[in-house]
């Protein structure tokens, strides 16, 4: 029986025992080491925040550490990694940029804000430092490569401005020591000048009466409609206030603009996030062991408690240990809630956790990691609804001289990968690829016109794979956020994409050979495997390409149906061989 034979080279056909689609709450084992990346160990390291450059999927982390064990100098840092957890070699030193431009003794980095969605977007950095012995807040601007933009502010920084960056503005909530009130102001990000269109000034409470939280500049919730939510404590009761986009209290919210929590449920609110439907999630500031503790609650748009959520308006959970900390929240587009923190297990031990709550207020998944160590998760960042990054630390011995920062990548669902571009009949309609394991995505008989194409995650340009080089068709290893892949020739193609390596292949069906599949498959063999010096093929080949596990093309001349691998490093290699009958066959070998 005659049939077309095409076996995708093994860069696409990664073999997985009992392969299955990813399950929510499991680590993405394609990231780092089995789902975790461990940046360099530093003394007295403290992690603050993680952010994602959505278009490229690059990760940025922040924090501070001591230069040595004497603690004579602390520096802030920014770490930058690609979607797969590899340090960005062109950023700082092996992906780590130390920040000490404002202080010779102490400087920390709290948050990083991307100016735009472009892969070359500048970075705004906020944090604090010691200047003349005084704690001073700052905002600095850096290029995408980590070079200080000295044209910004004074020599690259705006000093004595503590605030949360959102869009073109800096929202600042600080204590006024003269009036003992908190002042709420908005500044222009471009130059740090006060926005005269905002209701700048003191809030109508003494700090002793109401304190809105502003630690690490992320407690202020700027909604998509421009309204602003502050949260904190009023005595022993939590308080949430909503303002319009010019800083005036929104009296249509709750009672004259203020919602006071039931202090038997949530005695203080440390963080709020707004769902896509406008409902507001608020997180408790209570840290201890309680039976059926109210961890978070949900308000309706008008500021009334949504009693349809969870148990009478709250997600409740019994923590199986002596205490816990909750540090961050994220919300998926389908209104599922993600949170992270730390749980104590007694005797000075703890473990970090990440959890998801359903849109109805009940536990969806909960994962604990690094048991029986001192560990904690501090920050979360989403890539669409497919992946969640968490950022924290562990120090197994409890010795702060050896703090291990850790980044984890967690599946939230099976990623959706699709084609989009001018080569399809409609740019507004994606063509979905099919996967059985969440790694290899493919579709046969795809009709493409001359034009361009890209691979999109979850049908969005917020995260996509494009061409890494100009010579990118019909195969290559893609680059996240790169240029479109140019389709040179119209035709019907079999398309494959590997989300683990970024490798792709467009096979024009008109060029595929027609052979006896049984004959070719029986003839094709190679030996030895593992091999040290060379690999020999039993069937005559026209050509062969050999790739490393991360998609790098190796030099592999074919001589007398053999390839010399003596110069290869030890590891697994993948090849794509073209037989004399024009069949394309893929497999792998091990260099011993």
XYZ file of C-alpha atoms in Angstrom:
592
model
C 0.000 0.000 0.000
C 1.366 3.356 -1.074
C 1.115 6.166 1.448
C 2.833 9.444 2.213
C 5.291 9.145 5.053
C 6.346 12.061 7.171
C 7.703 11.649 10.633
C 8.380 15.026 12.212
C 11.905 15.340 13.470
C 12.159 14.669 17.130
C 12.416 18.331 18.085
C 8.678 18.238 17.641
C 7.983 14.648 18.589
C 9.240 14.767 22.145
C 8.449 11.375 23.626
C 6.557 11.481 26.919
C 5.466 8.404 28.811
C 1.696 8.463 29.341
C 1.596 11.953 27.742
C -1.412 13.992 28.724
C -2.596 17.569 28.639
C -1.416 19.768 31.526
C -3.525 19.782 34.692
C -4.275 23.036 36.530
C -2.081 23.479 39.582
C 0.835 21.389 38.301
C 4.277 22.756 37.532
C 5.272 23.293 33.904
C 8.203 20.892 33.711
C 9.401 22.638 30.536
C 10.403 25.595 32.748
C 13.793 25.537 34.434
C 14.339 22.369 36.445
C 11.052 20.473 36.575
C 9.067 23.710 36.780
C 11.321 25.836 39.010
C 14.154 28.292 38.347
C 16.652 28.991 41.113
C 18.484 32.308 40.561
C 21.908 32.759 42.183
C 22.075 32.416 45.973
C 22.824 35.716 47.714
C 23.270 36.626 51.403
C 20.291 38.199 53.141
C 18.295 38.243 49.895
C 14.720 39.491 50.053
C 12.418 39.108 47.017
C 9.729 41.713 46.363
C 7.926 41.340 43.080
C 7.598 39.505 39.773
C 6.234 40.953 36.529
C 5.790 39.610 33.002
C 6.441 41.352 29.695
C 3.321 39.923 28.099
C 4.322 40.069 24.446
C 7.529 38.099 24.950
C 6.627 36.174 28.107
C 9.839 37.428 29.723
C 9.957 37.499 33.508
C 11.326 40.333 35.637
C 12.011 39.899 39.357
C 13.021 42.448 41.974
C 14.456 42.594 45.474
C 17.633 43.331 47.405
C 20.580 41.471 48.876
C 23.803 42.120 50.769
C 27.033 42.258 48.810
C 28.665 40.055 51.446
C 27.981 38.595 54.879
C 29.159 41.768 56.653
C 25.980 43.524 55.426
C 28.014 46.697 54.901
C 26.208 47.284 51.629
C 22.826 46.242 50.235
C 21.989 46.577 46.554
C 18.690 46.348 44.724
C 18.430 43.987 41.801
C 16.369 43.194 38.726
C 16.471 39.681 37.298
C 15.322 39.061 33.735
C 14.515 35.638 32.240
C 12.898 34.388 29.080
C 9.633 32.421 28.877
C 11.513 29.186 29.496
C 13.420 30.433 32.552
C 16.786 31.134 30.908
C 18.609 34.282 32.122
C 18.744 37.080 29.544
C 22.430 37.268 28.704
C 22.124 40.825 27.339
C 20.659 42.175 30.598
C 23.032 43.049 33.426
C 25.415 40.201 34.282
C 23.911 36.895 33.176
C 20.409 38.317 33.579
C 20.930 40.072 36.943
C 21.214 43.877 37.098
C 22.427 45.333 40.398
C 20.948 48.744 41.285
C 23.096 50.974 43.502
C 23.211 54.276 41.629
C 21.641 56.320 44.446
C 23.289 55.006 47.591
C 26.665 53.529 48.561
C 25.132 51.625 51.488
C 21.502 50.642 50.853
C 19.182 50.504 47.851
C 16.285 48.171 47.104
C 14.024 47.590 44.102
C 10.331 46.995 44.830
C 8.578 47.044 41.481
C 9.228 47.215 37.748
C 6.732 48.719 35.298
C 6.910 48.268 31.511
C 6.258 51.498 29.632
C 4.622 49.633 26.716
C 3.917 46.138 25.395
C 6.875 46.342 23.004
C 9.716 43.868 23.623
C 12.030 46.904 23.657
C 9.942 48.745 26.250
C 11.843 50.860 28.781
C 11.497 49.920 32.451
C 10.430 52.147 35.330
C 11.879 50.992 38.636
C 10.554 51.991 42.065
C 12.095 51.352 45.457
C 13.806 52.948 48.420
C 17.360 53.800 49.406
C 19.423 55.504 52.081
C 20.542 59.045 51.204
C 22.451 60.920 53.904
C 21.178 58.408 56.420
C 17.508 59.003 55.552
C 15.098 56.478 54.032
C 14.219 57.894 50.619
C 11.897 56.602 47.895
C 12.711 56.892 44.212
C 11.595 56.077 40.666
C 14.216 55.465 37.960
C 14.051 54.674 34.256
C 16.110 52.041 32.417
C 16.306 50.803 28.845
C 15.169 47.273 28.012
C 18.838 46.238 28.256
C 19.197 47.640 31.769
C 20.961 50.930 30.984
C 19.996 53.895 33.178
C 18.223 56.632 31.160
C 19.981 59.700 32.524
C 17.582 62.003 30.650
C 14.811 60.985 33.058
C 14.383 63.153 36.157
C 17.786 64.058 37.591
C 20.444 61.692 36.269
C 17.855 58.994 35.632
C 15.763 59.211 38.813
C 13.003 61.144 40.550
C 13.841 61.293 44.254
C 11.506 61.446 47.294
C 8.453 60.208 45.396
C 6.789 57.058 46.702
C 4.064 55.809 44.411
C 2.408 53.155 42.336
C 2.816 53.470 38.575
C -0.215 52.945 36.370
C -0.441 54.159 32.778
C 0.935 57.690 32.509
C 0.671 58.435 36.221
C 2.196 57.808 39.634
C -0.393 57.399 42.404
C 1.077 58.394 45.754
C -0.326 57.680 49.217
C 1.948 59.038 51.973
C 1.754 60.273 55.522
C 1.614 64.010 56.054
C 3.570 64.511 59.315
C 2.236 68.044 59.756
C -1.487 67.188 59.681
C -1.241 63.488 60.716
C -3.403 62.615 57.730
C -2.538 60.564 54.668
C -2.167 62.605 51.495
C -3.366 61.139 48.204
C -1.839 62.643 45.074
C -1.235 61.878 41.402
C 1.901 62.770 39.485
C 2.864 62.628 35.814
C 5.170 59.672 35.160
C 7.003 61.544 32.416
C 8.523 64.181 34.688
C 7.228 63.682 38.246
C 5.165 66.894 38.275
C 1.861 67.054 40.148
C -1.262 66.372 38.048
C -3.355 69.511 38.558
C -6.486 67.720 37.294
C -6.456 65.360 40.292
C -7.931 66.088 43.723
C -4.543 66.208 45.400
C -4.456 66.617 49.156
C -5.139 65.098 52.552
C -7.747 62.394 53.068
C -10.442 63.298 55.658
C -9.154 60.983 58.406
C -6.461 61.123 61.017
C -3.993 58.276 60.573
C -5.016 57.069 64.017
C -8.583 56.703 62.702
C -8.018 55.245 59.220
C -4.865 53.926 57.632
C -4.874 52.944 53.956
C -2.062 50.553 53.102
C 0.674 51.583 50.682
C 3.477 49.122 51.349
C 5.687 48.356 48.326
C 3.409 50.561 46.192
C 0.978 47.886 45.059
C -2.012 48.260 47.416
C -3.747 50.887 45.259
C -6.219 49.257 42.871
C -6.738 51.177 39.609
C -9.785 49.699 37.868
C -10.190 49.450 34.096
C -12.794 52.243 34.249
C -10.268 54.545 35.929
C -11.854 54.394 39.387
C -9.454 53.963 42.293
C -9.823 51.694 45.323
C -7.895 52.115 48.562
C -7.960 49.595 51.403
C -6.779 49.314 54.986
C -7.964 49.493 58.585
C -10.313 51.660 60.606
C -9.696 50.717 64.211
C -10.331 46.961 64.380
C -12.372 46.980 61.154
C -11.328 46.748 57.525
C -12.152 49.623 55.200
C -12.434 49.908 51.405
C -12.926 53.281 49.693
C -13.610 54.027 46.036
C -12.695 57.231 44.236
C -13.405 58.426 40.703
C -10.582 58.956 38.220
C -9.948 62.497 39.459
C -9.541 61.447 43.081
C -12.967 62.427 44.457
C -14.843 59.989 46.668
C -17.419 57.939 44.740
C -20.499 58.322 46.943
C -22.400 55.708 44.906
C -20.149 53.043 46.385
C -21.210 51.300 49.622
C -22.091 53.958 52.230
C -21.042 57.376 50.957
C -18.009 55.816 49.274
C -16.792 53.584 52.129
C -17.268 49.900 52.881
C -16.524 48.682 56.411
C -15.921 44.959 56.839
C -17.407 42.713 59.473
C -14.422 42.547 61.813
C -15.395 39.095 63.015
C -14.720 37.930 59.463
C -12.018 40.265 58.100
C -10.602 42.828 60.554
C -8.423 44.550 57.965
C -8.018 44.608 54.178
C -4.483 44.516 52.803
C -5.192 44.193 49.082
C -8.037 44.418 46.550
C -8.386 43.350 42.920
C -11.279 43.941 40.540
C -12.773 41.148 38.452
C -13.655 41.499 34.778
C -17.321 41.905 35.767
C -16.528 44.785 38.142
C -16.900 42.848 41.390
C -14.164 43.475 43.955
C -12.099 40.835 45.742
C -10.580 41.880 49.089
C -7.904 40.003 51.020
C -7.622 39.768 54.785
C -4.630 41.076 56.723
C -5.125 38.492 59.488
C -2.134 36.224 60.011
C -2.754 33.275 62.294
C -4.488 29.933 62.622
C -8.257 30.114 62.742
C -10.967 27.561 62.151
C -12.718 28.324 58.871
C -10.825 31.583 58.530
C -12.308 34.119 56.116
C -9.374 34.543 53.738
C -11.022 36.847 51.245
C -14.423 38.288 50.390
C -16.204 39.730 47.379
C -18.159 42.930 46.918
C -20.729 43.718 44.265
C -20.036 46.682 41.993
C -22.113 48.937 44.270
C -19.999 48.056 47.326
C -22.352 45.615 49.017
C -21.167 42.187 50.151
C -21.848 39.545 47.484
C -23.454 36.891 49.669
C -23.709 34.488 46.711
C -19.927 34.110 46.818
C -18.397 31.242 48.783
C -19.836 31.010 52.285
C -22.055 34.064 52.769
C -19.660 36.299 50.813
C -16.300 34.834 51.872
C -13.837 32.175 50.838
C -13.077 30.296 54.044
C -10.234 27.911 54.675
C -8.890 25.983 57.652
C -5.106 26.181 57.640
C -3.514 22.934 58.827
C -0.725 24.551 60.809
C 0.240 27.220 63.311
C -0.139 30.230 61.040
C 0.140 31.714 57.580
C 0.866 34.819 55.529
C -0.994 35.908 52.403
C 1.088 38.100 50.123
C -0.442 38.563 46.688
C -3.536 38.137 44.519
C -4.119 37.765 40.788
C -7.398 37.328 38.907
C -7.911 35.353 35.707
C -10.198 36.656 32.964
C -12.795 34.063 34.041
C -12.701 35.548 37.578
C -10.863 32.693 39.259
C -8.680 34.003 42.076
C -5.012 33.121 42.598
C -3.152 33.777 45.844
C 0.185 32.923 47.431
C 2.037 33.117 50.705
C 3.562 31.065 53.490
C 2.341 28.507 56.022
C 4.211 27.755 59.233
C 4.562 24.124 60.209
C 6.145 24.676 63.631
C 9.715 24.430 64.962
C 10.860 27.277 62.740
C 9.806 25.543 59.540
C 7.460 26.764 56.817
C 6.529 26.119 53.209
C 5.414 28.348 50.385
C 2.012 27.841 48.784
C -0.005 28.862 45.749
C -3.759 28.369 45.502
C -6.694 29.047 43.187
C -10.267 29.786 44.212
C -13.147 29.210 41.817
C -15.305 32.063 40.542
C -17.990 30.922 43.016
C -15.668 31.174 46.034
C -14.504 27.633 46.737
C -11.077 26.012 46.626
C -10.012 24.941 43.152
C -6.423 23.821 43.743
C -3.803 24.242 46.436
C -0.137 23.362 46.105
C 2.578 23.423 48.775
C 6.274 23.317 47.894
C 9.614 23.062 49.700
C 8.258 21.407 52.822
C 10.333 21.400 55.999
C 12.340 24.409 54.888
C 11.930 28.103 55.548
C 10.175 29.189 52.363
C 7.648 31.811 51.266
C 5.942 33.038 48.090
C 5.785 36.824 47.746
C 4.421 37.687 44.326
C 2.415 36.360 41.370
C 2.215 37.221 37.661
C -0.128 35.851 34.979
C 0.455 35.059 31.327
C -3.069 35.124 29.975
C -5.072 32.325 31.628
C -2.576 29.588 30.816
C 0.364 30.162 33.171
C 1.053 31.603 36.587
C 4.525 32.623 37.765
C 5.238 32.727 41.493
C 8.274 34.291 43.127
C 9.639 33.623 46.584
C 12.544 32.140 48.466
C 13.750 29.187 50.475
C 16.666 28.778 52.842
C 16.882 25.113 53.761
C 19.196 25.568 56.730
C 17.398 28.624 58.075
C 20.617 30.562 57.524
C 19.906 33.937 55.900
C 23.414 33.908 54.436
C 22.216 31.272 51.946
C 18.856 32.447 50.643
C 17.651 30.590 47.549
C 15.296 32.725 45.410
C 12.846 30.573 43.452
C 10.564 31.187 40.475
C 7.890 28.616 39.667
C 5.711 28.285 36.576
C 2.304 26.704 37.169
C -0.214 25.458 34.634
C -3.662 27.010 34.915
C -5.063 25.072 31.956
C -3.861 23.456 28.762
C -2.396 26.293 26.658
C -4.185 27.128 23.423
C -1.886 27.699 20.439
C -3.222 29.033 17.158
C -2.097 30.461 13.811
C -2.869 34.062 12.937
C -1.797 36.300 10.066
C -2.346 37.482 6.510
C -1.680 34.001 5.087
C -5.027 32.854 6.504
C -8.350 33.758 4.897
C -9.134 36.135 7.778
C -6.741 37.865 10.174
C -9.558 38.183 12.704
C -10.052 34.411 12.940
C -7.376 32.160 14.423
C -6.772 28.612 13.253
C -6.394 26.384 16.328
C -3.665 23.752 16.456
C -4.301 20.445 18.225
C -2.283 18.908 21.066
C -2.532 15.743 23.118
C 0.253 16.578 25.578
C 0.374 20.376 25.842
C 3.795 20.457 24.141
C 3.413 19.439 20.488
C 0.751 21.391 18.572
C -0.053 20.474 14.982
C -2.606 20.609 12.194
C -2.578 19.002 8.753
C -3.940 20.298 5.447
C -3.683 23.973 6.331
C -4.202 26.156 3.246
C -1.895 29.187 3.393
C -1.449 32.035 0.939
C 1.785 33.949 0.522
C 1.936 36.388 3.414
C 2.849 36.171 7.077
C 1.924 34.106 10.116
C 2.589 33.803 13.848
C 1.742 31.393 16.655
C -0.461 32.943 19.351
C -1.118 31.908 22.931
C -4.800 31.926 23.890
C -5.807 33.818 20.725
C -4.023 36.998 21.773
C -1.163 39.180 20.591
C -0.399 39.734 24.268
C 1.827 36.669 23.945
C 2.963 35.155 20.649
C 5.838 33.453 18.855
C 7.317 34.930 15.688
C 10.455 34.607 13.572
C 13.842 34.606 15.271
C 15.753 35.120 11.993
C 15.067 36.504 8.532
C 15.476 33.020 7.022
C 12.568 31.616 9.021
C 10.562 29.531 6.532
C 9.661 26.688 6.260
C 11.235 25.746 9.621
C 13.047 27.287 12.521
C 13.060 28.044 16.218
C 10.706 30.919 16.978
C 11.248 33.984 19.114
C 8.559 35.226 21.496
C 7.376 38.656 20.420
C 9.469 38.411 17.234
C 8.645 39.435 13.680
C 6.008 37.620 11.661
C 7.061 34.422 9.902
C 6.980 35.061 6.154
C 5.203 32.398 4.075
C 6.967 32.464 0.728
C 4.841 30.026 -1.227
C 1.106 29.422 -1.263
C 0.130 25.836 -0.647
C -1.353 23.221 1.632
C 0.834 22.580 4.655
C 1.171 20.256 7.599
C 2.052 22.584 10.496
C 3.795 21.647 13.759
C 4.853 23.757 16.735
C 6.695 22.801 19.945
C 5.779 25.087 22.844
C 8.704 23.678 24.858
C 11.432 24.694 22.415
C 9.651 27.158 20.118
C 10.560 24.998 17.091
C 8.124 24.974 14.169
C 7.816 23.405 10.732
C 5.632 24.070 7.692
C 5.688 21.055 5.347
C 4.285 21.712 1.889
C 2.314 18.566 1.063
C 3.145 18.929 -2.624
C 6.806 18.192 -1.844
C 6.241 15.053 0.209
C 7.428 11.819 -1.363
C 5.102 8.860 -1.982
C 6.718 5.643 -0.789
C 5.883 2.291 0.622
C 5.650 3.112 4.329
C 6.321 -0.442 5.473
C 9.468 -0.724 3.361
C 10.937 2.602 4.557
C 10.114 2.079 8.209
C 11.606 -1.417 8.166
C 14.760 -0.262 6.392
C 15.467 2.752 8.571
C 17.782 2.144 11.519
C 20.891 3.664 13.079
C 23.563 2.566 15.518
C 25.098 2.659 18.074
C 22.788 4.444 20.500
C 24.183 5.729 22.845
C 27.233 6.645 20.772
C 30.629 8.227 21.459
C 32.337 8.800 18.104
C 29.884 8.378 15.238
C 26.344 7.348 14.299
C 25.797 5.074 11.279
C 22.535 4.858 9.289
C 21.458 1.657 7.533
C 19.461 3.406 4.821
C 21.017 5.742 2.288
C 20.370 9.371 3.195
C 20.392 12.520 1.092
C 20.869 14.867 4.049
C 20.573 15.163 7.798
C 20.149 17.934 10.370
C 21.005 17.441 14.033
C 19.653 19.643 16.826
C 20.365 20.082 20.518
C 17.476 19.687 22.958
C 16.941 23.471 22.960
C 16.738 23.672 19.162
C 20.307 24.719 18.233
C 21.405 23.376 14.834
C 24.668 21.404 15.081
C 27.339 20.979 12.432
C 26.864 17.405 11.207
C 28.319 16.529 7.805
C 27.058 13.242 6.333
C 29.934 11.042 5.107
C 29.326 7.489 3.897
C 25.980 7.491 5.704
C 27.671 8.406 8.989
C 27.925 11.537 11.108
C 30.884 12.303 13.371
C 29.719 13.293 16.874
C 33.042 13.071 18.716
C 33.033 16.827 19.276
C 29.497 16.924 20.678
C 28.894 17.449 24.395
C 27.171 14.650 26.263
C 23.382 14.740 26.036
C 20.345 14.019 23.899
C 20.311 15.106 20.237
C 17.512 15.109 17.708
C 17.777 14.659 13.959
C 15.757 15.091 10.801
C 16.935 12.819 7.985
C 15.887 12.896 4.302
C 16.081 9.483 2.633
C 16.828 8.774 -1.037
C 13.045 8.389 -1.509
C 12.494 11.908 -0.120
C 10.942 10.619 3.083
C 11.598 12.792 6.138
C 12.234 10.748 9.244
C 13.019 11.978 12.745
C 14.475 10.358 15.830
C 17.004 10.965 18.608
C 20.307 9.611 19.843
C 22.357 9.985 23.008
C 25.953 11.224 22.984
C 27.792 9.282 25.670
